[in-house]
Short mmCIF file of C-alpha atoms in Angstrom, two decimals:
data_model
loop_
_atom_site.label_atom_id
_atom_site.label_comp_id
_atom_site.label_asym_id
_atom_site.label_seq_id
_atom_site.Cartn_x
_atom_site.Cartn_y
_atom_site.Cartn_z
CA UNK A 12 -185.11 -19.40 -184.55
CA UNK A 13 -181.20 -19.41 -184.70
CA UNK A 14 -178.15 -21.05 -185.06
CA UNK A 15 -175.68 -19.70 -182.48
CA UNK A 16 -172.16 -19.69 -182.94
CA UNK A 17 -169.48 -18.32 -180.31
CA UNK A 18 -166.08 -17.75 -182.46
CA UNK A 19 -163.19 -18.12 -179.96
CA UNK A 20 -164.86 -16.40 -177.11
CA UNK A 21 -162.98 -15.03 -174.06
CA UNK A 22 -163.76 -12.88 -170.87
CA UNK A 23 -162.11 -11.42 -167.81
CA UNK A 24 -163.72 -9.37 -165.41
CA UNK A 25 -160.89 -7.38 -164.47
CA UNK A 26 -158.49 -4.97 -166.51
CA UNK A 27 -155.52 -6.50 -168.57
CA UNK A 28 -155.78 -10.16 -168.25
CA UNK A 29 -152.42 -11.92 -168.18
CA UNK A 30 -152.50 -15.21 -166.34
CA UNK A 31 -155.06 -18.16 -166.79
CA UNK A 32 -156.61 -17.73 -163.80
CA UNK A 33 -157.60 -14.27 -164.53
CA UNK A 34 -159.78 -15.22 -167.25
CA UNK A 35 -163.56 -15.76 -166.11
CA UNK A 36 -164.10 -17.59 -169.12
CA UNK A 37 -161.25 -19.56 -171.39
CA UNK A 38 -161.47 -20.10 -175.06
CA UNK A 39 -165.01 -21.19 -176.31
CA UNK A 40 -165.42 -22.09 -179.94
CA UNK A 41 -168.79 -24.06 -180.18
CA UNK A 42 -171.81 -23.59 -182.30
CA UNK A 43 -175.57 -24.87 -181.51
CA UNK A 44 -178.06 -25.42 -184.28
CA UNK A 45 -180.95 -23.61 -184.81
CA UNK A 46 -184.41 -25.43 -182.72
CA UNK A 47 -181.86 -27.68 -180.42
CA UNK A 48 -182.42 -28.08 -176.55
CA UNK A 49 -178.74 -27.34 -175.31
CA UNK A 50 -177.61 -27.32 -171.42
CA UNK A 51 -175.01 -25.59 -169.80
CA UNK A 52 -174.10 -27.46 -166.84
CA UNK A 53 -171.24 -26.94 -163.71
CA UNK A 54 -170.81 -25.82 -160.44
CA UNK A 55 -171.11 -22.41 -159.26
CA UNK A 56 -168.64 -20.08 -160.55
CA UNK A 57 -167.68 -22.29 -163.84
CA UNK A 58 -168.46 -19.56 -166.38
CA UNK A 59 -172.18 -20.74 -167.37
CA UNK A 60 -173.73 -17.57 -166.21
CA UNK A 61 -171.10 -15.75 -167.85
CA UNK A 62 -171.53 -17.45 -170.86
CA UNK A 63 -175.31 -16.94 -171.03
CA UNK A 64 -175.28 -13.24 -170.53
CA UNK A 65 -172.34 -13.03 -173.43
CA UNK A 66 -175.17 -15.27 -175.56
CA UNK A 67 -177.69 -12.71 -174.32
CA UNK A 68 -176.02 -9.40 -174.62
CA UNK A 69 -176.09 -8.40 -171.34
CA UNK A 70 -172.10 -8.91 -171.30
CA UNK A 71 -169.86 -7.95 -173.89
CA UNK A 72 -167.36 -10.79 -174.00
CA UNK A 73 -163.28 -9.50 -174.20
CA UNK A 74 -162.43 -11.69 -177.11
CA UNK A 75 -164.17 -13.18 -179.53
CA UNK A 76 -167.63 -13.00 -181.46
CA UNK A 77 -171.17 -13.97 -180.71
CA UNK A 78 -173.12 -15.01 -184.21
CA UNK A 79 -176.86 -15.65 -184.72
CA UNK A 80 -177.20 -16.98 -188.04
CA UNK A 81 -174.07 -16.13 -189.36
CA UNK A 82 -174.40 -12.67 -188.76
CA UNK A 83 -172.09 -11.08 -185.89
CA UNK A 84 -174.28 -9.70 -182.82
CA UNK A 85 -171.29 -9.14 -180.69
CA UNK A 86 -171.76 -5.40 -179.96
CA UNK A 87 -175.66 -5.47 -180.07
CA UNK A 88 -177.72 -4.91 -176.82
CA UNK A 89 -180.16 -7.34 -175.55
CA UNK A 90 -183.42 -5.63 -177.14
CA UNK A 91 -181.71 -6.01 -180.85
CA UNK A 92 -180.76 -9.78 -180.51
CA UNK A 93 -184.45 -10.61 -180.26
CA UNK A 94 -183.91 -12.93 -177.82
CA UNK A 95 -186.35 -14.37 -174.54
CA UNK A 96 -184.62 -15.08 -171.00
CA UNK A 97 -186.06 -16.87 -168.17
CA UNK A 98 -184.00 -15.83 -164.83
CA UNK A 99 -184.09 -17.62 -161.97
CA UNK A 100 -186.52 -15.48 -160.04
CA UNK A 101 -189.47 -15.20 -161.93
CA UNK A 102 -189.55 -11.68 -163.80
CA UNK A 103 -193.08 -10.92 -163.43
CA UNK A 104 -195.85 -8.17 -163.16
CA UNK A 105 -197.69 -8.66 -159.91
CA UNK A 106 -200.04 -5.94 -159.99
CA UNK A 107 -201.35 -7.79 -163.55
CA UNK A 108 -203.56 -10.97 -163.98
CA UNK A 109 -201.75 -14.35 -165.38
CA UNK A 110 -203.52 -13.43 -168.74
CA UNK A 111 -202.02 -9.90 -168.92
CA UNK A 112 -198.56 -10.67 -168.06
CA UNK A 113 -198.34 -13.68 -171.06
CA UNK A 114 -200.42 -10.85 -173.21
CA UNK A 115 -196.91 -8.13 -172.47
CA UNK A 116 -194.59 -9.13 -174.58
CA UNK A 117 -196.95 -9.35 -177.39
CA UNK A 118 -198.59 -6.35 -176.90
CA UNK A 119 -195.06 -4.43 -176.66
CA UNK A 120 -194.61 -5.36 -179.98
CA UNK A 121 -197.68 -4.38 -181.50
CA UNK A 122 -198.86 -8.10 -182.37
CA UNK A 123 -202.42 -8.08 -184.11
CA UNK A 124 -205.08 -8.93 -180.87
CA UNK A 125 -206.45 -11.99 -182.58
CA UNK A 126 -202.70 -13.61 -183.07
CA UNK A 127 -202.39 -12.54 -179.24
CA UNK A 128 -205.93 -14.34 -177.74
CA UNK A 129 -204.51 -17.19 -179.92
CA UNK A 130 -200.95 -17.30 -178.70
CA UNK A 131 -201.65 -16.96 -175.16
CA UNK A 132 -204.47 -19.25 -175.51
CA UNK A 133 -202.35 -22.02 -176.71
CA UNK A 134 -199.21 -21.08 -173.90
CA UNK A 135 -201.86 -20.79 -171.10
CA UNK A 136 -202.64 -24.55 -171.90
CA UNK A 137 -199.39 -25.45 -172.34
CA UNK A 138 -198.28 -24.77 -169.09
CA UNK A 139 -201.85 -25.61 -167.10
CA UNK A 140 -202.33 -21.57 -166.60
CA UNK A 141 -205.77 -21.54 -167.95
CA UNK A 142 -207.58 -21.75 -164.59
CA UNK A 143 -205.79 -18.86 -163.17
CA UNK A 144 -205.78 -16.69 -166.18
CA UNK A 145 -207.56 -13.59 -164.17
CA UNK A 146 -206.15 -14.19 -160.80
CA UNK A 147 -203.62 -11.35 -160.21
CA UNK A 148 -199.77 -12.46 -160.19
CA UNK A 149 -199.19 -11.05 -156.49
CA UNK A 150 -201.23 -14.20 -154.84
CA UNK A 151 -199.57 -16.48 -156.70
CA UNK A 152 -196.82 -19.70 -154.95
CA UNK A 153 -193.39 -19.32 -156.25
CA UNK A 154 -193.82 -22.09 -158.84
CA UNK A 155 -197.08 -20.75 -160.19
CA UNK A 156 -195.09 -17.25 -160.43
CA UNK A 157 -192.06 -19.16 -162.42
CA UNK A 158 -194.59 -20.90 -164.55
CA UNK A 159 -195.59 -17.18 -165.79
CA UNK A 160 -192.06 -16.08 -166.23
CA UNK A 161 -191.81 -19.38 -168.55
CA UNK A 162 -194.61 -18.52 -170.30
CA UNK A 163 -193.41 -14.78 -170.94
CA UNK A 164 -190.33 -16.34 -172.27
CA UNK A 165 -192.18 -18.60 -175.01
CA UNK A 166 -195.12 -16.54 -175.79
CA UNK A 167 -193.13 -14.98 -178.71
CA UNK A 168 -192.74 -17.06 -181.50
CA UNK A 169 -190.30 -15.20 -183.59
CA UNK A 170 -187.48 -14.99 -181.00
CA UNK A 171 -183.98 -16.28 -182.04
CA UNK A 172 -183.04 -17.93 -178.73
CA UNK A 173 -184.77 -18.86 -175.32
CA UNK A 174 -182.26 -18.52 -172.38
CA UNK A 175 -182.88 -20.03 -169.22
CA UNK A 176 -180.88 -19.30 -165.94
CA UNK A 177 -181.21 -21.86 -163.54
CA UNK A 178 -185.46 -21.51 -163.71
CA UNK A 179 -186.14 -24.10 -161.62
CA UNK A 180 -184.10 -23.20 -158.46
CA UNK A 181 -186.85 -21.96 -156.51
CA UNK A 182 -189.36 -24.21 -156.89
CA UNK A 183 -190.08 -26.85 -154.29
CA UNK A 184 -187.97 -30.40 -154.88
CA UNK A 185 -191.48 -32.25 -155.60
CA UNK A 186 -192.65 -29.95 -157.99
CA UNK A 187 -189.32 -29.63 -160.12
CA UNK A 188 -190.11 -32.83 -162.03
CA UNK A 189 -193.07 -31.87 -163.05
CA UNK A 190 -191.73 -28.54 -164.79
CA UNK A 191 -189.05 -30.15 -165.82
CA UNK A 192 -191.02 -32.53 -168.47
CA UNK A 193 -192.91 -29.71 -168.98
CA UNK A 194 -190.04 -28.13 -170.86
CA UNK A 195 -189.23 -30.91 -172.73
CA UNK A 196 -192.40 -31.33 -173.58
CA UNK A 197 -192.10 -27.35 -174.61
CA UNK A 198 -189.69 -28.05 -176.30
CA UNK A 199 -190.45 -30.49 -178.76
CA UNK A 200 -194.05 -28.85 -179.43
CA UNK A 201 -192.10 -25.16 -179.91
CA UNK A 202 -188.91 -26.17 -181.93
CA UNK A 203 -187.27 -23.29 -180.21
CA UNK A 204 -183.33 -22.71 -179.59
CA UNK A 205 -183.60 -23.05 -176.05
CA UNK A 206 -180.02 -22.94 -174.07
CA UNK A 207 -180.59 -23.85 -170.09
CA UNK A 208 -177.84 -23.10 -167.12
CA UNK A 209 -177.95 -25.36 -164.51
CA UNK A 210 -175.64 -26.87 -161.55
CA UNK A 211 -178.10 -29.61 -161.57
CA UNK A 212 -176.82 -32.76 -163.55
CA UNK A 213 -180.50 -34.32 -163.71
CA UNK A 214 -182.46 -31.03 -164.83
CA UNK A 215 -179.26 -30.91 -167.81
CA UNK A 216 -179.57 -34.54 -168.61
CA UNK A 217 -183.25 -34.79 -168.89
CA UNK A 218 -183.94 -31.39 -170.62
CA UNK A 219 -180.65 -31.41 -173.23
CA UNK A 220 -180.46 -32.57 -176.52
CA UNK A 221 -176.53 -31.89 -175.85
CA UNK A 222 -174.88 -30.88 -172.26
CA UNK A 223 -172.13 -28.24 -172.14
CA UNK A 224 -170.00 -29.41 -169.23
CA UNK A 225 -168.15 -26.31 -167.48
CA UNK A 226 -165.54 -26.56 -165.12
CA UNK A 227 -163.36 -23.54 -163.89
CA UNK A 228 -164.27 -21.35 -167.28
CA UNK A 229 -163.27 -23.97 -169.55
CA UNK A 230 -165.79 -26.04 -171.78
CA UNK A 231 -164.25 -29.65 -171.01
CA UNK A 232 -167.01 -31.66 -173.03
CA UNK A 233 -169.98 -31.42 -174.94
CA UNK A 234 -172.08 -34.68 -175.97
CA UNK A 235 -175.11 -36.13 -175.40
CA UNK A 236 -175.97 -37.86 -172.05
CA UNK A 237 -175.30 -40.98 -173.11
CA UNK A 238 -171.70 -39.77 -174.55
CA UNK A 239 -170.80 -37.66 -171.07
CA UNK A 240 -172.16 -41.04 -169.05
CA UNK A 241 -170.33 -43.72 -171.34
CA UNK A 242 -167.11 -42.22 -172.15
CA UNK A 243 -166.02 -38.76 -170.14
CA UNK A 244 -163.52 -36.86 -171.82
CA UNK A 245 -162.29 -35.39 -168.70
CA UNK A 246 -161.85 -36.57 -164.90
CA UNK A 247 -164.30 -33.75 -164.02
CA UNK A 248 -167.10 -34.81 -166.13
CA UNK A 249 -166.80 -38.81 -164.85
CA UNK A 250 -166.89 -37.29 -161.36
CA UNK A 251 -169.54 -34.49 -161.81
CA UNK A 252 -172.12 -36.85 -163.73
CA UNK A 253 -173.40 -40.05 -162.63
CA UNK A 254 -174.57 -41.28 -158.66
CA UNK A 255 -172.16 -42.14 -157.23
CA UNK A 256 -169.54 -40.26 -159.66
CA UNK A 257 -166.64 -42.04 -161.19
CA UNK A 258 -164.20 -44.17 -159.26
CA UNK A 259 -160.88 -42.26 -160.16
CA UNK A 260 -157.73 -44.25 -158.78
CA UNK A 261 -153.75 -42.78 -159.39
CA UNK A 262 -152.02 -45.97 -162.19
CA UNK A 263 -149.00 -46.35 -163.45
CA UNK A 264 -149.31 -46.91 -167.21
CA UNK A 265 -148.41 -50.67 -168.69
CA UNK A 266 -148.21 -52.06 -171.45
CA UNK A 267 -151.99 -52.64 -172.13
CA UNK A 268 -153.08 -51.00 -169.78
CA UNK A 269 -151.93 -50.10 -165.90
CA UNK A 270 -151.04 -51.04 -162.46
CA UNK A 271 -152.75 -49.38 -159.24
CA UNK A 272 -151.79 -49.15 -155.65
CA UNK A 273 -148.96 -51.02 -156.08
CA UNK A 274 -150.77 -54.30 -157.33
CA UNK A 275 -149.13 -56.58 -160.20
CA UNK A 276 -152.57 -56.69 -161.44
CA UNK A 277 -152.91 -55.15 -164.90
CA UNK A 278 -155.97 -53.38 -165.77
CA UNK A 279 -156.28 -53.60 -169.36
CA UNK A 280 -157.78 -49.77 -170.79
CA UNK A 281 -159.91 -48.93 -173.67
CA UNK A 282 -157.77 -46.17 -174.74
CA UNK A 283 -153.58 -46.18 -174.32
CA UNK A 284 -151.38 -44.09 -172.50
CA UNK A 285 -149.06 -41.50 -174.20
CA UNK A 286 -146.71 -39.06 -172.79
CA UNK A 287 -145.33 -37.82 -168.88
CA UNK A 288 -148.01 -36.87 -166.73
CA UNK A 289 -150.17 -37.49 -163.48
CA UNK A 290 -152.12 -41.01 -164.87
CA UNK A 291 -155.23 -42.17 -163.40
CA UNK A 292 -157.60 -44.88 -163.89
CA UNK A 293 -161.02 -44.43 -164.46
CA UNK A 294 -164.46 -46.69 -164.03
CA UNK A 295 -167.97 -45.91 -163.36
CA UNK A 296 -169.55 -47.89 -160.28
CA UNK A 297 -171.49 -49.33 -162.80
CA UNK A 298 -168.61 -51.10 -164.26
CA UNK A 299 -167.39 -52.70 -161.19
CA UNK A 300 -168.07 -56.08 -160.62
CA UNK A 301 -166.94 -59.22 -158.06
CA UNK A 302 -164.21 -61.72 -159.90
CA UNK A 303 -162.00 -64.42 -158.34
CA UNK A 304 -159.47 -63.10 -160.19
CA UNK A 305 -159.86 -59.71 -159.70
CA UNK A 306 -158.16 -57.06 -157.46
CA UNK A 307 -158.12 -58.06 -153.66
CA UNK A 308 -160.08 -55.01 -151.65
CA UNK A 309 -161.72 -54.75 -148.26
CA UNK A 310 -165.16 -54.05 -147.59
CA UNK A 311 -165.95 -50.65 -146.19
CA UNK A 312 -169.69 -49.92 -146.22
CA UNK A 313 -173.11 -51.10 -148.06
CA UNK A 314 -175.89 -49.08 -148.58
CA UNK A 315 -178.99 -50.08 -149.97
CA UNK A 316 -180.24 -47.70 -153.20
CA UNK A 317 -183.30 -48.97 -154.12
CA UNK A 318 -183.13 -51.82 -156.85
CA UNK A 319 -179.46 -51.40 -156.40
CA UNK A 320 -176.64 -51.62 -153.33
CA UNK A 321 -173.72 -48.90 -153.07
CA UNK A 322 -171.08 -50.96 -152.27
CA UNK A 323 -167.55 -49.04 -150.76
CA UNK A 324 -164.28 -51.14 -150.96
CA UNK A 325 -160.82 -50.03 -149.70
CA UNK A 326 -158.20 -50.75 -152.39
CA UNK A 327 -154.78 -49.84 -150.91
CA UNK A 328 -155.35 -45.94 -149.93
CA UNK A 329 -158.07 -45.63 -152.16
CA UNK A 330 -161.83 -45.97 -152.07
CA UNK A 331 -163.37 -47.78 -154.78
CA UNK A 332 -167.30 -47.92 -155.37
CA UNK A 333 -169.68 -50.89 -156.84
CA UNK A 334 -173.18 -50.55 -157.57
CA UNK A 335 -174.78 -53.72 -157.23
CA UNK A 336 -178.27 -55.05 -158.18
CA UNK A 337 -180.00 -55.75 -155.43
CA UNK A 338 -179.22 -59.59 -153.95
CA UNK A 339 -175.39 -59.60 -155.29
CA UNK A 340 -173.54 -62.00 -152.46
CA UNK A 341 -170.18 -60.17 -151.32
CA UNK A 342 -167.90 -62.78 -151.46
CA UNK A 343 -165.88 -63.64 -148.41
CA UNK A 344 -162.66 -62.93 -149.91
CA UNK A 345 -163.71 -59.69 -152.15
CA UNK A 346 -161.71 -59.07 -155.46
CA UNK A 347 -163.01 -56.32 -157.87
CA UNK A 348 -162.68 -56.51 -161.80
CA UNK A 349 -163.36 -53.54 -163.86
CA UNK A 350 -165.29 -53.82 -167.70
CA UNK A 351 -162.25 -53.13 -169.88
CA UNK A 352 -164.70 -51.53 -172.31
CA UNK A 353 -165.43 -49.02 -169.90
CA UNK A 354 -162.03 -48.35 -168.18
CA UNK A 355 -160.42 -45.55 -168.90
CA UNK A 356 -156.74 -44.00 -168.29
CA UNK A 357 -156.34 -40.32 -167.96
CA UNK A 358 -153.38 -38.32 -168.25
CA UNK A 359 -153.37 -35.06 -166.34
CA UNK A 360 -157.41 -34.99 -166.30
CA UNK A 361 -157.86 -35.37 -170.01
CA UNK A 362 -158.50 -38.81 -171.18
CA UNK A 363 -155.07 -40.22 -172.57
CA UNK A 364 -154.51 -39.16 -176.20
CA UNK A 365 -157.39 -36.75 -176.53
CA UNK A 366 -155.40 -33.89 -175.21
CA UNK A 367 -152.01 -32.99 -175.69
#
């Protein structure tokens, strides 16, 4: 396995990029430790697949370097980077059996027969494919084929990294949770460096030890699932992570906090304002409560969500959602309070004081 370093990477698909919007991938500096599980998370078009293809060697970056264990591989093709890649759609041989598909990457590299048998048996057991070992791949379901594709990526023990490009997209929703759990289990067992591309926050947060959140070709935050939820460094992270996402309200900085919607009530925040710019107050629905001395609001809608209720309120021109335990009573004169330790002030999208 390998420690992967991305050194001042930038990429543009067109010639002579000049403006910021010409770059599909903004400057990227990051290092992933050997044996870690990582996710690249963001909406379609944010640059995550571009970044994965640069790591695999399918794409050469316009600027910057890629290093595996300190050795530069930027100009090496995929077959010389010693990586395995699992794509959105299964890459298998339909005319081969499940067993033959799993054996193929090892036979192609001249691995001794006894080692092939042992390794294939191990991976087939992990993926629960033993009972269909002699079946041809052509007759299998989409999720079974994708499990074979996953197995082909996992069967080699000598790879520097295993890259996954939205591997569960074609899987039926009711089967996704099982394969997602299986991937997490497999990582714990094989301890390979794994990088997983997805637009699904649930997939990213349940699989990865560390998540890279991307927006418009830029990395906006790198952190554990808890860090992304507890302290979003960018409003995009607050909005994209969580369901419902973070409440964001235009704000005016004030001594000790901020004012929102012209109310005289100051909101004490966990970080200090600094400099000019467009300010927003951010607080997750989980940290909004009813309080007698809170900000007056109007109740717009109440929706049941299992053990919780999503209460949608109106504060001036702003919608503010709160996630309340089942049975929470709605006061006749509803007022909201925000947990000071979980309320943040953002300037031009970034957590105030975190980025100039």
